[in-house]
Every structure is written in C-alpha cells, then in structure tokens.
Amino acid sequence: MRIAYFTDTYMPEINGVTNTLSRLGAYLDSKNVHHMVFAPVYNVGDAGNVSQHRRIVRYKGITTALSTESRLAFPAFWDVDNICDMFKPDIIHVTTELGIGFRGMRYALSRNVPLVMSYHTDYCKYLKYHNLEIFRPLLEKYLEWFYSFSDRTLAPSRHTMEELFRKGFCNLHLWSRGIDTRCFNPAYRNMELRDTLGKDKFIFLYVGRLSREKNLDMLLQAAEEIQRRFPGQTSFVFTGDGPYYKTIQNFSPSNVLCTGFKQGRDLSEIYASADCFAFPSGTETFGNVVLEAMASGLPVSGVASGGVMDFLSHDRNALLCPVDDVQTFTNNLVSVMQDKSRRLRLAKNARKDSLSMDWNCVFDGLINTYNAVLEENYRQRYEQSA
C-alpha cells in the first residue's frame, strides 16, 4: 500500500494533529509502508526525505490571525499532480480542509484515487472566541461540501462523530487516539521541579495552546477566586504557547505561573509533578493533553463537552461542569484540592483508564479502514466494468 497525506499542519508545529501524524509516520515506517506527506515549510532546512519509506514535500505558506504558529500554503496544482503521479498512491488521506488539504482532495478526485479525510478541529466552535460568528453559516456550508467527497470521514471521538452525523456528514467512521503510557507516567514526578512551580502549594496544571478558544478566561477566573479564598496555597501553572500568552502573564492573579512550551522529558515531568489537571476547553474534538494528564496520574477538572467525553467520566476519573459554568468549575477544583481520598481515587482511575488506549491498536484500525476503502473502490470499478 502507498499512501499520500495532505496536511496544513505538521512538525515542527506542535498540536494534536501533528502529534498524531508524527506517531503514525513512525508506525508506517515500522510496517515498511511507503508514504508521502505534503506539508508546509516552517523553518529553513525543514526535513525532506526522512526515512527509507517516507518522503516529505514542503511548501511555503503564510501565517494567519487565528493561529500565528501555523502556515497556510497553496501549492500549485500542477506541482502536486506531478509529484503524486510519480509516487502513484493507492489512497489519499487529507487531514485538513484548506490549502494543502484542498489540493489533496482535488488530486484524489482528478485521478479517481480513493479518498479518506480525517476531521481534527471544530473551527465552527472557535469562531465565537474570535468575534467571527457571522461567518459560521458560510464555514459550515464549506465543510459540509468539502467532506462530501470522502470515501471515509474519520472522527477522533464518538462525540465528534455524532455531531458530524447530525450536521449531515456521510461515510463516518471512528479513528480514536492513543497514549504512550511510558512517556506519560507518574514515575516522572520531580520534587525539585515541584518546588520551582510552587513550593508547599497545591499545583493545578494546564497544558496546551494558549488561545481564547481554549476558554482560558474561565480558568483565570477560577484561579483568582481560589487565590482569594485560599491565599498563598495554590499555584496555577500554564504550560504552552500561543497568542494568549502575554495576556495571561500581564493580567493574571499572583498564583499563576507561565512556563512556556515544554516537550520530551520536561513535559513528562511537569505533568507528573502537578496535583490536578485543569482543562476548561469545551471545543476539543478529542483532547490529547487530557489523556496525557490521565496517564501521568492526574485527576482532571474539565468541561462536559467535546471529544473528552469519550474517556472522561464524572466522579470516576474527573470532575466535570457545564460549558462556561465558572462557579461549578471552581468548586470542582476546590473539591480536588481539599478532598484527598477523592483526589487519589480519581487519579488512580485516570491512570487505569489511560492504559487501555494503545497507539498501535489505533493505527492497526486505521490500516483496516484503508483496506476496506480500497476493497470497496475495487468492487465498484469491477461492477461498473461488468
């Protein structure tokens, strides 16, 4: 099998999509599956050929107001066509909906190559956080049209798949996510690091993109209320980067600390060294960072909305609140902090639940989906020629 991937976000950019594609690439390499990735250029010297079985083709792009870390590229149709014609993919997998993703969709249709698309980001929910709700009907129409061409549309969670079904999307299939429980593990707890994050304090941790659509205002309001009620007893740690970074630094209560972006062992240690994962976002199609926190042995205080509902259960591994319910969210944080037996029970269940979500099983399922699409396509061609 030869697979061509088209994405508007890729390494070195860090997010849920790039993390998944990076792990998928390593899995395909291990299975000797030839694949090609069409992706944006981020820095001079971005990798081209990176393995015996994988080639990356990069295109220069532009930044956008919604995501300054990303690059939106519009490669020439003829260039994509020529490269793909030489590679001769058996299947096209499009992971994003705009520049490069659009080119991949167009190539698949022009050459009658089976097309799989995966839905990763709910941009429609993001619009209200950027005062762009007026464009929601137009965006919804575009997405419905774009995904109508796919032989399979893969959703990362049952919750997201149900939302897409209600919107009229067809050929839906679940493609979940996994977690490396060796990299994210309570064993990485570091007491010296704890002292730098908040010595003798209860540490609430947020990890992820620092942007408005993550509903960080709700977390900051909770931090301010808890500082008023429990002065000097807590530390709210924000790990990540994004357009909201300076706002958090400049206008946050005194119990808030920004660490910047972390990865590798540093990220593993910061997860395992906290006491509770505080995640106010209700826009996630899956929520990779929540699963990373669970694998690290953290109880979660979150929102009962989005893809996280596939693996978060109220009062089992998390305490959940309705979207934008600041008071309940704050009370849940206080409950985790004050009730040690409850906190330990949530943490134990969080780690236990994460152990069942293995990446290899996730990717084995994806290969099975590819094979099913190829078989259906072959059968349709046979019937048409009969």
mmCIF file of C-alpha atoms in Angstrom:
data_model
loop_
_atom_site.group_PDB
_atom_site.id
_atom_site.type_symbol
_atom_site.label_atom_id
_atom_site.label_comp_id
_atom_site.label_asym_id
_atom_site.label_seq_id
_atom_site.Cartn_x
_atom_site.Cartn_y
_atom_site.Cartn_z
ATOM 1 C CA MET A 1 0.000 0.000 0.000
ATOM 2 C CA ARG A 2 1.223 3.501 -0.901
ATOM 3 C CA ILE A 3 -0.362 6.437 0.956
ATOM 4 C CA ALA A 4 -0.166 10.191 0.350
ATOM 5 C CA TYR A 5 -1.015 12.504 3.253
ATOM 6 C CA PHE A 6 -2.016 16.145 2.807
ATOM 7 C CA THR A 7 -1.936 18.422 5.843
ATOM 8 C CA ASP A 8 -1.831 22.140 6.627
ATOM 9 C CA THR A 9 -0.129 21.447 9.975
ATOM 10 C CA TYR A 10 2.916 19.274 10.589
ATOM 11 C CA MET A 11 6.092 19.021 12.633
ATOM 12 C CA PRO A 12 7.801 21.106 13.979
ATOM 13 C CA GLU A 13 4.447 22.705 14.852
ATOM 14 C CA ILE A 14 3.105 21.031 17.994
ATOM 15 C CA ASN A 15 -0.586 20.200 18.357
ATOM 16 C CA GLY A 16 -2.852 17.171 18.436
ATOM 17 C CA VAL A 17 -2.809 16.739 14.649
ATOM 18 C CA THR A 18 0.985 16.889 14.307
ATOM 19 C CA ASN A 19 1.468 14.572 17.277
ATOM 20 C CA THR A 20 -0.848 12.010 15.685
ATOM 21 C CA LEU A 21 0.789 12.300 12.244
ATOM 22 C CA SER A 22 4.273 12.014 13.725
ATOM 23 C CA ARG A 23 3.382 8.797 15.549
ATOM 24 C CA LEU A 24 1.547 7.498 12.502
ATOM 25 C CA GLY A 25 4.657 8.073 10.370
ATOM 26 C CA ALA A 26 6.798 6.074 12.778
ATOM 27 C CA TYR A 27 4.218 3.274 12.786
ATOM 28 C CA LEU A 28 4.117 3.139 8.972
ATOM 29 C CA ASP A 29 7.920 3.096 8.852
ATOM 30 C CA SER A 30 7.936 0.113 11.208
ATOM 31 C CA LYS A 31 5.496 -1.695 8.898
ATOM 32 C CA ASN A 32 7.517 -0.807 5.752
ATOM 33 C CA VAL A 33 4.549 1.115 4.319
ATOM 34 C CA HIS A 34 5.620 3.683 1.722
ATOM 35 C CA HIS A 35 4.031 7.066 2.323
ATOM 36 C CA MET A 36 4.438 10.680 1.322
ATOM 37 C CA VAL A 37 3.496 13.793 3.292
ATOM 38 C CA PHE A 38 2.608 17.147 1.733
ATOM 39 C CA ALA A 39 3.034 19.830 4.425
ATOM 40 C CA PRO A 40 4.008 23.488 4.982
ATOM 41 C CA VAL A 41 7.509 24.888 5.416
ATOM 42 C CA TYR A 42 8.095 26.348 8.878
ATOM 43 C CA ASN A 43 11.847 26.895 9.008
ATOM 44 C CA VAL A 44 14.726 26.878 6.572
ATOM 45 C CA GLY A 45 16.043 23.338 6.458
ATOM 46 C CA ASP A 46 12.777 21.551 7.262
ATOM 47 C CA ALA A 47 13.182 17.846 6.562
ATOM 48 C CA GLY A 48 12.625 16.460 3.078
ATOM 49 C CA ASN A 49 13.443 12.763 2.808
ATOM 50 C CA VAL A 50 13.393 11.479 6.389
ATOM 51 C CA SER A 51 13.324 7.689 6.092
ATOM 52 C CA GLN A 52 13.517 4.801 3.682
ATOM 53 C CA HIS A 53 9.729 4.636 3.434
ATOM 54 C CA ARG A 54 8.708 8.271 3.924
ATOM 55 C CA ARG A 55 9.180 11.434 1.905
ATOM 56 C CA ILE A 56 8.038 14.910 2.969
ATOM 57 C CA VAL A 57 7.289 17.607 0.401
ATOM 58 C CA ARG A 58 7.128 21.112 1.880
ATOM 59 C CA TYR A 59 5.541 24.320 0.563
ATOM 60 C CA LYS A 60 5.994 27.897 1.734
ATOM 61 C CA GLY A 61 2.918 29.440 3.301
ATOM 62 C CA ILE A 62 1.576 32.394 5.246
ATOM 63 C CA THR A 63 0.585 32.877 8.875
ATOM 64 C CA THR A 64 -2.999 33.628 9.878
ATOM 65 C CA ALA A 65 -4.584 35.672 12.657
ATOM 66 C CA LEU A 66 -6.320 32.596 14.116
ATOM 67 C CA SER A 67 -3.068 30.650 14.503
ATOM 68 C CA THR A 68 0.208 32.524 14.181
ATOM 69 C CA GLU A 69 2.199 29.298 14.695
ATOM 70 C CA SER A 70 0.615 27.633 11.652
ATOM 71 C CA ARG A 71 1.397 28.090 7.963
ATOM 72 C CA LEU A 72 -1.267 28.150 5.249
ATOM 73 C CA ALA A 73 0.189 27.095 1.901
ATOM 74 C CA PHE A 74 -1.361 26.924 -1.581
ATOM 75 C CA PRO A 75 0.921 24.760 -3.750
ATOM 76 C CA ALA A 76 0.415 24.807 -7.496
ATOM 77 C CA PHE A 77 -1.954 22.101 -8.703
ATOM 78 C CA TRP A 78 0.469 21.018 -11.428
ATOM 79 C CA ASP A 79 3.298 20.526 -8.920
ATOM 80 C CA VAL A 80 1.178 18.358 -6.628
ATOM 81 C CA ASP A 81 -0.122 16.416 -9.627
ATOM 82 C CA ASN A 82 3.362 15.707 -10.997
ATOM 83 C CA ILE A 83 4.780 14.552 -7.664
ATOM 84 C CA CYS A 84 1.776 12.381 -6.868
ATOM 85 C CA ASP A 85 1.727 10.874 -10.355
ATOM 86 C CA MET A 86 5.306 9.733 -9.848
ATOM 87 C CA PHE A 87 4.572 8.365 -6.366
ATOM 88 C CA LYS A 88 1.402 6.562 -7.544
ATOM 89 C CA PRO A 89 -0.553 6.485 -4.259
ATOM 90 C CA ASP A 90 -3.119 3.763 -3.687
ATOM 91 C CA ILE A 91 -5.008 6.023 -1.290
ATOM 92 C CA ILE A 92 -5.089 9.720 -0.347
ATOM 93 C CA HIS A 93 -5.550 10.811 3.270
ATOM 94 C CA VAL A 94 -6.434 14.503 3.786
ATOM 95 C CA THR A 95 -6.169 15.770 7.365
ATOM 96 C CA THR A 96 -7.038 19.468 6.931
ATOM 97 C CA GLU A 97 -9.576 21.437 4.953
ATOM 98 C CA LEU A 98 -7.750 24.405 3.440
ATOM 99 C CA GLY A 99 -4.691 24.985 1.214
ATOM 100 C CA ILE A 100 -2.710 21.740 1.077
ATOM 101 C CA GLY A 101 -5.694 19.682 2.207
ATOM 102 C CA PHE A 102 -7.773 21.131 -0.622
ATOM 103 C CA ARG A 103 -5.034 20.244 -3.127
ATOM 104 C CA GLY A 104 -5.064 16.655 -1.879
ATOM 105 C CA MET A 105 -8.815 16.397 -2.248
ATOM 106 C CA ARG A 106 -8.646 17.803 -5.765
ATOM 107 C CA TYR A 107 -5.878 15.358 -6.775
ATOM 108 C CA ALA A 108 -7.809 12.335 -5.491
ATOM 109 C CA LEU A 109 -10.901 13.338 -7.464
ATOM 110 C CA SER A 110 -8.965 14.119 -10.632
ATOM 111 C CA ARG A 111 -7.238 10.717 -10.623
ATOM 112 C CA ASN A 112 -10.078 8.682 -9.118
ATOM 113 C CA VAL A 113 -7.880 7.644 -6.170
ATOM 114 C CA PRO A 114 -9.763 6.504 -3.015
ATOM 115 C CA LEU A 115 -10.016 9.398 -0.588
ATOM 116 C CA VAL A 116 -10.006 9.317 3.210
ATOM 117 C CA MET A 117 -10.415 12.505 5.240
ATOM 118 C CA SER A 118 -9.969 12.984 8.976
ATOM 119 C CA TYR A 119 -11.755 15.698 10.956
ATOM 120 C CA HIS A 120 -9.498 17.107 13.668
ATOM 121 C CA THR A 121 -10.560 20.647 14.597
ATOM 122 C CA ASP A 122 -14.004 22.146 15.216
ATOM 123 C CA TYR A 123 -13.344 25.567 13.713
ATOM 124 C CA CYS A 124 -17.030 26.486 13.939
ATOM 125 C CA LYS A 125 -16.819 26.464 17.740
ATOM 126 C CA TYR A 126 -13.656 28.571 17.612
ATOM 127 C CA LEU A 127 -15.385 31.463 15.827
ATOM 128 C CA LYS A 128 -17.216 32.832 18.871
ATOM 129 C CA TYR A 129 -13.925 33.261 20.746
ATOM 130 C CA HIS A 130 -12.614 35.469 17.933
ATOM 131 C CA ASN A 131 -15.808 37.504 17.344
ATOM 132 C CA LEU A 132 -16.307 35.836 13.966
ATOM 133 C CA GLU A 133 -19.679 34.127 14.497
ATOM 134 C CA ILE A 134 -21.052 35.934 11.459
ATOM 135 C CA PHE A 135 -19.011 33.552 9.272
ATOM 136 C CA ARG A 136 -20.332 30.371 10.892
ATOM 137 C CA PRO A 137 -23.046 29.554 8.289
ATOM 138 C CA LEU A 138 -20.555 30.018 5.459
ATOM 139 C CA LEU A 139 -17.920 27.861 7.166
ATOM 140 C CA GLU A 140 -20.435 25.105 7.946
ATOM 141 C CA LYS A 141 -21.526 25.016 4.295
ATOM 142 C CA TYR A 142 -17.937 24.821 3.101
ATOM 143 C CA LEU A 143 -17.060 21.969 5.485
ATOM 144 C CA GLU A 144 -20.177 20.017 4.538
ATOM 145 C CA TRP A 145 -19.248 20.406 0.841
ATOM 146 C CA PHE A 146 -15.562 19.579 1.386
ATOM 147 C CA TYR A 147 -16.155 16.358 3.320
ATOM 148 C CA SER A 148 -18.879 15.187 0.922
ATOM 149 C CA PHE A 149 -16.150 13.906 -1.430
ATOM 150 C CA SER A 150 -14.567 11.473 1.026
ATOM 151 C CA ASP A 151 -14.964 7.706 0.901
ATOM 152 C CA ARG A 152 -14.498 7.802 4.687
ATOM 153 C CA THR A 153 -14.598 10.736 7.071
ATOM 154 C CA LEU A 154 -12.724 9.805 10.236
ATOM 155 C CA ALA A 155 -13.716 11.407 13.533
ATOM 156 C CA PRO A 156 -11.426 11.229 16.595
ATOM 157 C CA SER A 157 -14.226 10.605 19.107
ATOM 158 C CA ARG A 158 -17.762 9.264 19.256
ATOM 159 C CA HIS A 159 -18.948 12.660 20.454
ATOM 160 C CA THR A 160 -17.474 14.376 17.398
ATOM 161 C CA MET A 161 -18.790 11.660 15.076
ATOM 162 C CA GLU A 162 -22.311 12.154 16.441
ATOM 163 C CA GLU A 163 -22.063 15.919 15.923
ATOM 164 C CA LEU A 164 -20.938 15.422 12.323
ATOM 165 C CA PHE A 165 -23.752 12.942 11.712
ATOM 166 C CA ARG A 166 -26.320 15.488 12.931
ATOM 167 C CA LYS A 167 -24.819 18.008 10.500
ATOM 168 C CA GLY A 168 -25.377 15.632 7.588
ATOM 169 C CA PHE A 169 -21.844 14.259 7.109
ATOM 170 C CA CYS A 170 -21.721 10.823 5.461
ATOM 171 C CA ASN A 171 -19.395 7.797 5.473
ATOM 172 C CA LEU A 172 -18.372 8.465 9.067
ATOM 173 C CA HIS A 173 -16.001 6.199 10.932
ATOM 174 C CA LEU A 174 -14.234 6.386 14.295
ATOM 175 C CA TRP A 175 -10.456 6.887 14.359
ATOM 176 C CA SER A 176 -9.584 7.437 18.001
ATOM 177 C CA ARG A 177 -6.246 8.390 19.578
ATOM 178 C CA GLY A 178 -3.775 6.624 21.826
ATOM 179 C CA ILE A 179 -1.263 7.431 24.528
ATOM 180 C CA ASP A 180 2.292 6.332 25.288
ATOM 181 C CA THR A 181 1.958 5.430 28.967
ATOM 182 C CA ARG A 182 5.722 5.033 29.296
ATOM 183 C CA CYS A 183 6.376 8.640 28.302
ATOM 184 C CA PHE A 184 3.477 9.954 30.373
ATOM 185 C CA ASN A 185 3.817 8.249 33.717
ATOM 186 C CA PRO A 186 3.584 9.119 37.442
ATOM 187 C CA ALA A 187 7.182 7.885 37.792
ATOM 188 C CA TYR A 188 8.352 11.203 36.299
ATOM 189 C CA ARG A 189 7.295 13.107 39.420
ATOM 190 C CA ASN A 190 10.117 15.500 40.338
ATOM 191 C CA MET A 191 10.097 17.132 43.765
ATOM 192 C CA GLU A 192 12.708 19.720 42.838
ATOM 193 C CA LEU A 193 10.531 20.766 39.904
ATOM 194 C CA ARG A 194 7.524 20.996 42.237
ATOM 195 C CA ASP A 195 9.401 23.479 44.376
ATOM 196 C CA THR A 196 10.004 25.723 41.348
ATOM 197 C CA LEU A 197 6.337 25.523 40.343
ATOM 198 C CA GLY A 198 5.027 26.315 43.804
ATOM 199 C CA LYS A 199 6.806 25.133 46.933
ATOM 200 C CA ASP A 200 4.395 23.673 49.504
ATOM 201 C CA LYS A 201 1.456 24.635 47.274
ATOM 202 C CA PHE A 202 -1.270 22.658 45.542
ATOM 203 C CA ILE A 203 -0.416 22.708 41.844
ATOM 204 C CA PHE A 204 -3.120 22.975 39.175
ATOM 205 C CA LEU A 205 -1.783 22.413 35.668
ATOM 206 C CA TYR A 206 -2.995 23.416 32.219
ATOM 207 C CA VAL A 207 -1.111 22.162 29.130
ATOM 208 C CA GLY A 208 -1.966 23.194 25.600
ATOM 209 C CA ARG A 209 -2.269 26.058 23.190
ATOM 210 C CA LEU A 210 -2.702 29.396 24.947
ATOM 211 C CA SER A 211 -5.575 30.891 22.974
ATOM 212 C CA ARG A 212 -9.098 32.202 23.529
ATOM 213 C CA GLU A 213 -10.878 29.154 22.086
ATOM 214 C CA LYS A 214 -9.475 27.053 24.963
ATOM 215 C CA ASN A 215 -11.697 29.132 27.284
ATOM 216 C CA LEU A 216 -8.731 30.155 29.425
ATOM 217 C CA ASP A 217 -10.639 33.139 30.810
ATOM 218 C CA MET A 218 -12.701 30.665 32.840
ATOM 219 C CA LEU A 219 -9.554 29.098 34.273
ATOM 220 C CA LEU A 220 -8.119 32.518 35.138
ATOM 221 C CA GLN A 221 -11.361 33.486 36.878
ATOM 222 C CA ALA A 222 -11.203 30.267 38.884
ATOM 223 C CA ALA A 223 -7.561 30.930 39.798
ATOM 224 C CA GLU A 224 -8.466 34.420 41.007
ATOM 225 C CA GLU A 225 -11.370 33.147 43.124
ATOM 226 C CA ILE A 226 -9.264 30.372 44.663
ATOM 227 C CA GLN A 227 -6.460 32.824 45.426
ATOM 228 C CA ARG A 228 -8.985 34.987 47.285
ATOM 229 C CA ARG A 229 -10.353 32.028 49.267
ATOM 230 C CA PHE A 230 -7.033 30.241 49.824
ATOM 231 C CA PRO A 231 -4.319 32.924 49.665
ATOM 232 C CA GLY A 232 -0.822 31.581 49.054
ATOM 233 C CA GLN A 233 -1.918 27.920 48.977
ATOM 234 C CA THR A 234 -2.146 27.221 45.245
ATOM 235 C CA SER A 235 -0.195 27.571 42.013
ATOM 236 C CA PHE A 236 -1.864 27.572 38.594
ATOM 237 C CA VAL A 237 0.716 26.517 36.016
ATOM 238 C CA PHE A 238 0.148 27.235 32.305
ATOM 239 C CA THR A 239 2.424 25.184 30.036
ATOM 240 C CA GLY A 240 2.315 26.015 26.342
ATOM 241 C CA ASP A 241 2.495 28.923 23.959
ATOM 242 C CA GLY A 242 0.124 30.911 21.789
ATOM 243 C CA PRO A 243 -1.467 34.318 21.220
ATOM 244 C CA TYR A 244 -2.900 34.476 24.772
ATOM 245 C CA TYR A 245 0.492 34.063 26.466
ATOM 246 C CA LYS A 246 1.116 37.773 27.136
ATOM 247 C CA THR A 247 -2.448 38.305 28.350
ATOM 248 C CA ILE A 248 -2.015 35.584 30.944
ATOM 249 C CA GLN A 249 1.335 36.992 32.060
ATOM 250 C CA ASN A 250 0.158 40.591 32.296
ATOM 251 C CA PHE A 251 -3.309 40.271 33.798
ATOM 252 C CA SER A 252 -3.220 37.121 35.925
ATOM 253 C CA PRO A 253 -3.556 36.771 39.694
ATOM 254 C CA SER A 254 -0.374 36.212 41.692
ATOM 255 C CA ASN A 255 -0.877 32.433 41.883
ATOM 256 C CA VAL A 256 -0.456 31.990 38.114
ATOM 257 C CA LEU A 257 2.807 30.846 36.503
ATOM 258 C CA CYS A 258 3.603 30.502 32.782
ATOM 259 C CA THR A 259 6.362 28.026 31.929
ATOM 260 C CA GLY A 260 6.313 28.393 28.160
ATOM 261 C CA PHE A 261 6.392 25.466 25.764
ATOM 262 C CA LYS A 262 7.695 22.109 27.044
ATOM 263 C CA GLN A 263 8.330 18.791 25.330
ATOM 264 C CA GLY A 264 10.033 15.452 25.887
ATOM 265 C CA ARG A 265 11.102 14.603 29.427
ATOM 266 C CA ASP A 266 10.451 18.180 30.602
ATOM 267 C CA LEU A 267 6.792 17.812 29.638
ATOM 268 C CA SER A 268 6.522 14.363 31.232
ATOM 269 C CA GLU A 269 7.926 15.729 34.482
ATOM 270 C CA ILE A 270 5.682 18.766 34.620
ATOM 271 C CA TYR A 271 2.593 16.578 34.190
ATOM 272 C CA ALA A 272 3.641 14.079 36.857
ATOM 273 C CA SER A 273 4.710 16.803 39.292
ATOM 274 C CA ALA A 274 1.326 18.544 39.400
ATOM 275 C CA ASP A 275 -1.675 17.642 41.574
ATOM 276 C CA CYS A 276 -4.648 18.252 39.258
ATOM 277 C CA PHE A 277 -5.160 18.895 35.556
ATOM 278 C CA ALA A 278 -7.429 21.906 34.985
ATOM 279 C CA PHE A 279 -8.875 21.949 31.479
ATOM 280 C CA PRO A 280 -11.634 24.489 30.720
ATOM 281 C CA SER A 281 -11.950 23.891 26.960
ATOM 282 C CA GLY A 282 -15.244 22.674 25.515
ATOM 283 C CA THR A 283 -14.120 22.774 21.868
ATOM 284 C CA GLU A 284 -11.963 19.631 21.693
ATOM 285 C CA THR A 285 -12.647 17.001 19.044
ATOM 286 C CA PHE A 286 -10.559 14.604 21.171
ATOM 287 C CA GLY A 287 -8.304 16.211 23.795
ATOM 288 C CA ASN A 288 -4.835 14.628 23.615
ATOM 289 C CA VAL A 289 -3.450 16.628 26.533
ATOM 290 C CA VAL A 290 -6.209 15.363 28.819
ATOM 291 C CA LEU A 291 -5.207 11.792 28.052
ATOM 292 C CA GLU A 292 -1.559 12.693 28.690
ATOM 293 C CA ALA A 293 -2.527 14.078 32.099
ATOM 294 C CA MET A 294 -4.533 10.958 32.950
ATOM 295 C CA ALA A 295 -1.608 8.709 32.014
ATOM 296 C CA SER A 296 0.561 10.854 34.293
ATOM 297 C CA GLY A 297 -1.727 10.034 37.201
ATOM 298 C CA LEU A 298 -3.611 13.331 37.455
ATOM 299 C CA PRO A 299 -7.271 13.769 38.278
ATOM 300 C CA VAL A 300 -8.994 16.071 35.781
ATOM 301 C CA SER A 301 -11.262 19.042 36.343
ATOM 302 C CA GLY A 302 -12.877 19.668 32.989
ATOM 303 C CA VAL A 303 -15.923 20.567 30.914
ATOM 304 C CA ALA A 304 -18.611 18.052 29.961
ATOM 305 C CA SER A 305 -18.405 18.813 26.251
ATOM 306 C CA GLY A 306 -16.470 17.709 23.191
ATOM 307 C CA GLY A 307 -14.341 14.693 22.444
ATOM 308 C CA VAL A 308 -13.037 14.381 26.009
ATOM 309 C CA MET A 309 -16.399 12.837 26.889
ATOM 310 C CA ASP A 310 -15.229 9.625 25.205
ATOM 311 C CA PHE A 311 -12.874 8.921 28.105
ATOM 312 C CA LEU A 312 -13.751 11.313 30.955
ATOM 313 C CA SER A 313 -16.362 10.174 33.459
ATOM 314 C CA HIS A 314 -17.660 12.426 36.220
ATOM 315 C CA ASP A 315 -16.538 11.314 39.674
ATOM 316 C CA ARG A 316 -14.634 8.356 38.213
ATOM 317 C CA ASN A 317 -11.527 9.966 36.709
ATOM 318 C CA ALA A 318 -12.652 13.598 36.566
ATOM 319 C CA LEU A 319 -14.970 16.247 37.930
ATOM 320 C CA LEU A 320 -16.941 17.863 35.118
ATOM 321 C CA CYS A 321 -19.017 21.013 34.760
ATOM 322 C CA PRO A 322 -21.241 22.527 32.052
ATOM 323 C CA VAL A 323 -19.629 24.769 29.421
ATOM 324 C CA ASP A 324 -18.840 28.281 30.770
ATOM 325 C CA ASP A 325 -20.024 27.387 34.311
ATOM 326 C CA VAL A 326 -17.238 29.184 36.171
ATOM 327 C CA GLN A 327 -18.665 28.571 39.631
ATOM 328 C CA THR A 328 -19.020 24.802 39.263
ATOM 329 C CA PHE A 329 -15.605 24.597 37.615
ATOM 330 C CA THR A 330 -14.086 26.499 40.544
ATOM 331 C CA ASN A 331 -15.886 24.358 43.114
ATOM 332 C CA ASN A 332 -14.601 21.208 41.398
ATOM 333 C CA LEU A 333 -11.037 22.486 41.619
ATOM 334 C CA VAL A 334 -11.516 23.194 45.311
ATOM 335 C CA SER A 335 -13.004 19.736 45.870
ATOM 336 C CA VAL A 336 -9.998 18.038 44.268
ATOM 337 C CA MET A 337 -7.681 20.156 46.382
ATOM 338 C CA GLN A 338 -9.425 19.615 49.722
ATOM 339 C CA ASP A 339 -10.684 16.026 49.461
ATOM 340 C CA LYS A 340 -7.549 13.862 49.375
ATOM 341 C CA SER A 341 -9.327 10.499 49.251
ATOM 342 C CA ARG A 342 -11.441 11.642 46.309
ATOM 343 C CA ARG A 343 -8.396 13.068 44.542
ATOM 344 C CA LEU A 344 -6.444 9.807 44.911
ATOM 345 C CA ARG A 345 -9.389 7.762 43.672
ATOM 346 C CA LEU A 346 -9.818 9.960 40.588
ATOM 347 C CA ALA A 347 -6.079 9.830 39.898
ATOM 348 C CA LYS A 348 -5.923 6.038 40.212
ATOM 349 C CA ASN A 349 -8.841 5.586 37.806
ATOM 350 C CA ALA A 350 -7.396 8.139 35.362
ATOM 351 C CA ARG A 351 -4.152 6.191 35.082
ATOM 352 C CA LYS A 352 -6.005 2.869 34.829
ATOM 353 C CA ASP A 353 -8.295 4.120 32.053
ATOM 354 C CA SER A 354 -5.386 5.512 30.025
ATOM 355 C CA LEU A 355 -3.653 2.111 29.932
ATOM 356 C CA SER A 356 -6.291 0.721 27.562
ATOM 357 C CA MET A 357 -5.631 3.326 24.826
ATOM 358 C CA ASP A 358 -2.692 1.942 22.853
ATOM 359 C CA TRP A 359 -1.355 3.715 19.748
ATOM 360 C CA ASN A 360 -0.598 0.506 17.844
ATOM 361 C CA CYS A 361 -4.214 -0.632 18.151
ATOM 362 C CA VAL A 362 -5.346 2.785 16.912
ATOM 363 C CA PHE A 363 -3.115 2.604 13.825
ATOM 364 C CA ASP A 364 -3.946 -1.055 13.145
ATOM 365 C CA GLY A 365 -7.564 0.066 12.957
ATOM 366 C CA LEU A 366 -6.644 2.847 10.526
ATOM 367 C CA ILE A 367 -4.924 0.373 8.192
ATOM 368 C CA ASN A 368 -8.049 -1.800 8.337
ATOM 369 C CA THR A 369 -10.080 1.257 7.291
ATOM 370 C CA TYR A 370 -7.738 1.908 4.355
ATOM 371 C CA ASN A 371 -8.074 -1.714 3.230
ATOM 372 C CA ALA A 372 -11.867 -1.551 3.466
ATOM 373 C CA VAL A 373 -11.959 1.618 1.340
ATOM 374 C CA LEU A 374 -9.636 0.079 -1.249
ATOM 375 C CA GLU A 375 -11.756 -3.081 -1.402
ATOM 376 C CA GLU A 376 -14.949 -1.068 -1.867
ATOM 377 C CA ASN A 377 -13.332 1.017 -4.587
ATOM 378 C CA TYR A 378 -12.096 -2.096 -6.404
ATOM 379 C CA ARG A 379 -15.563 -3.694 -6.187
ATOM 380 C CA GLN A 380 -17.252 -0.576 -7.550
ATOM 381 C CA ARG A 381 -14.872 -0.445 -10.511
ATOM 382 C CA TYR A 382 -15.441 -4.145 -11.215
ATOM 383 C CA GLU A 383 -19.214 -3.714 -11.134
ATOM 384 C CA GLN A 384 -19.045 -0.698 -13.448
ATOM 385 C CA SER A 385 -16.925 -2.596 -15.979
ATOM 386 C CA ALA A 386 -19.032 -5.764 -15.845
#
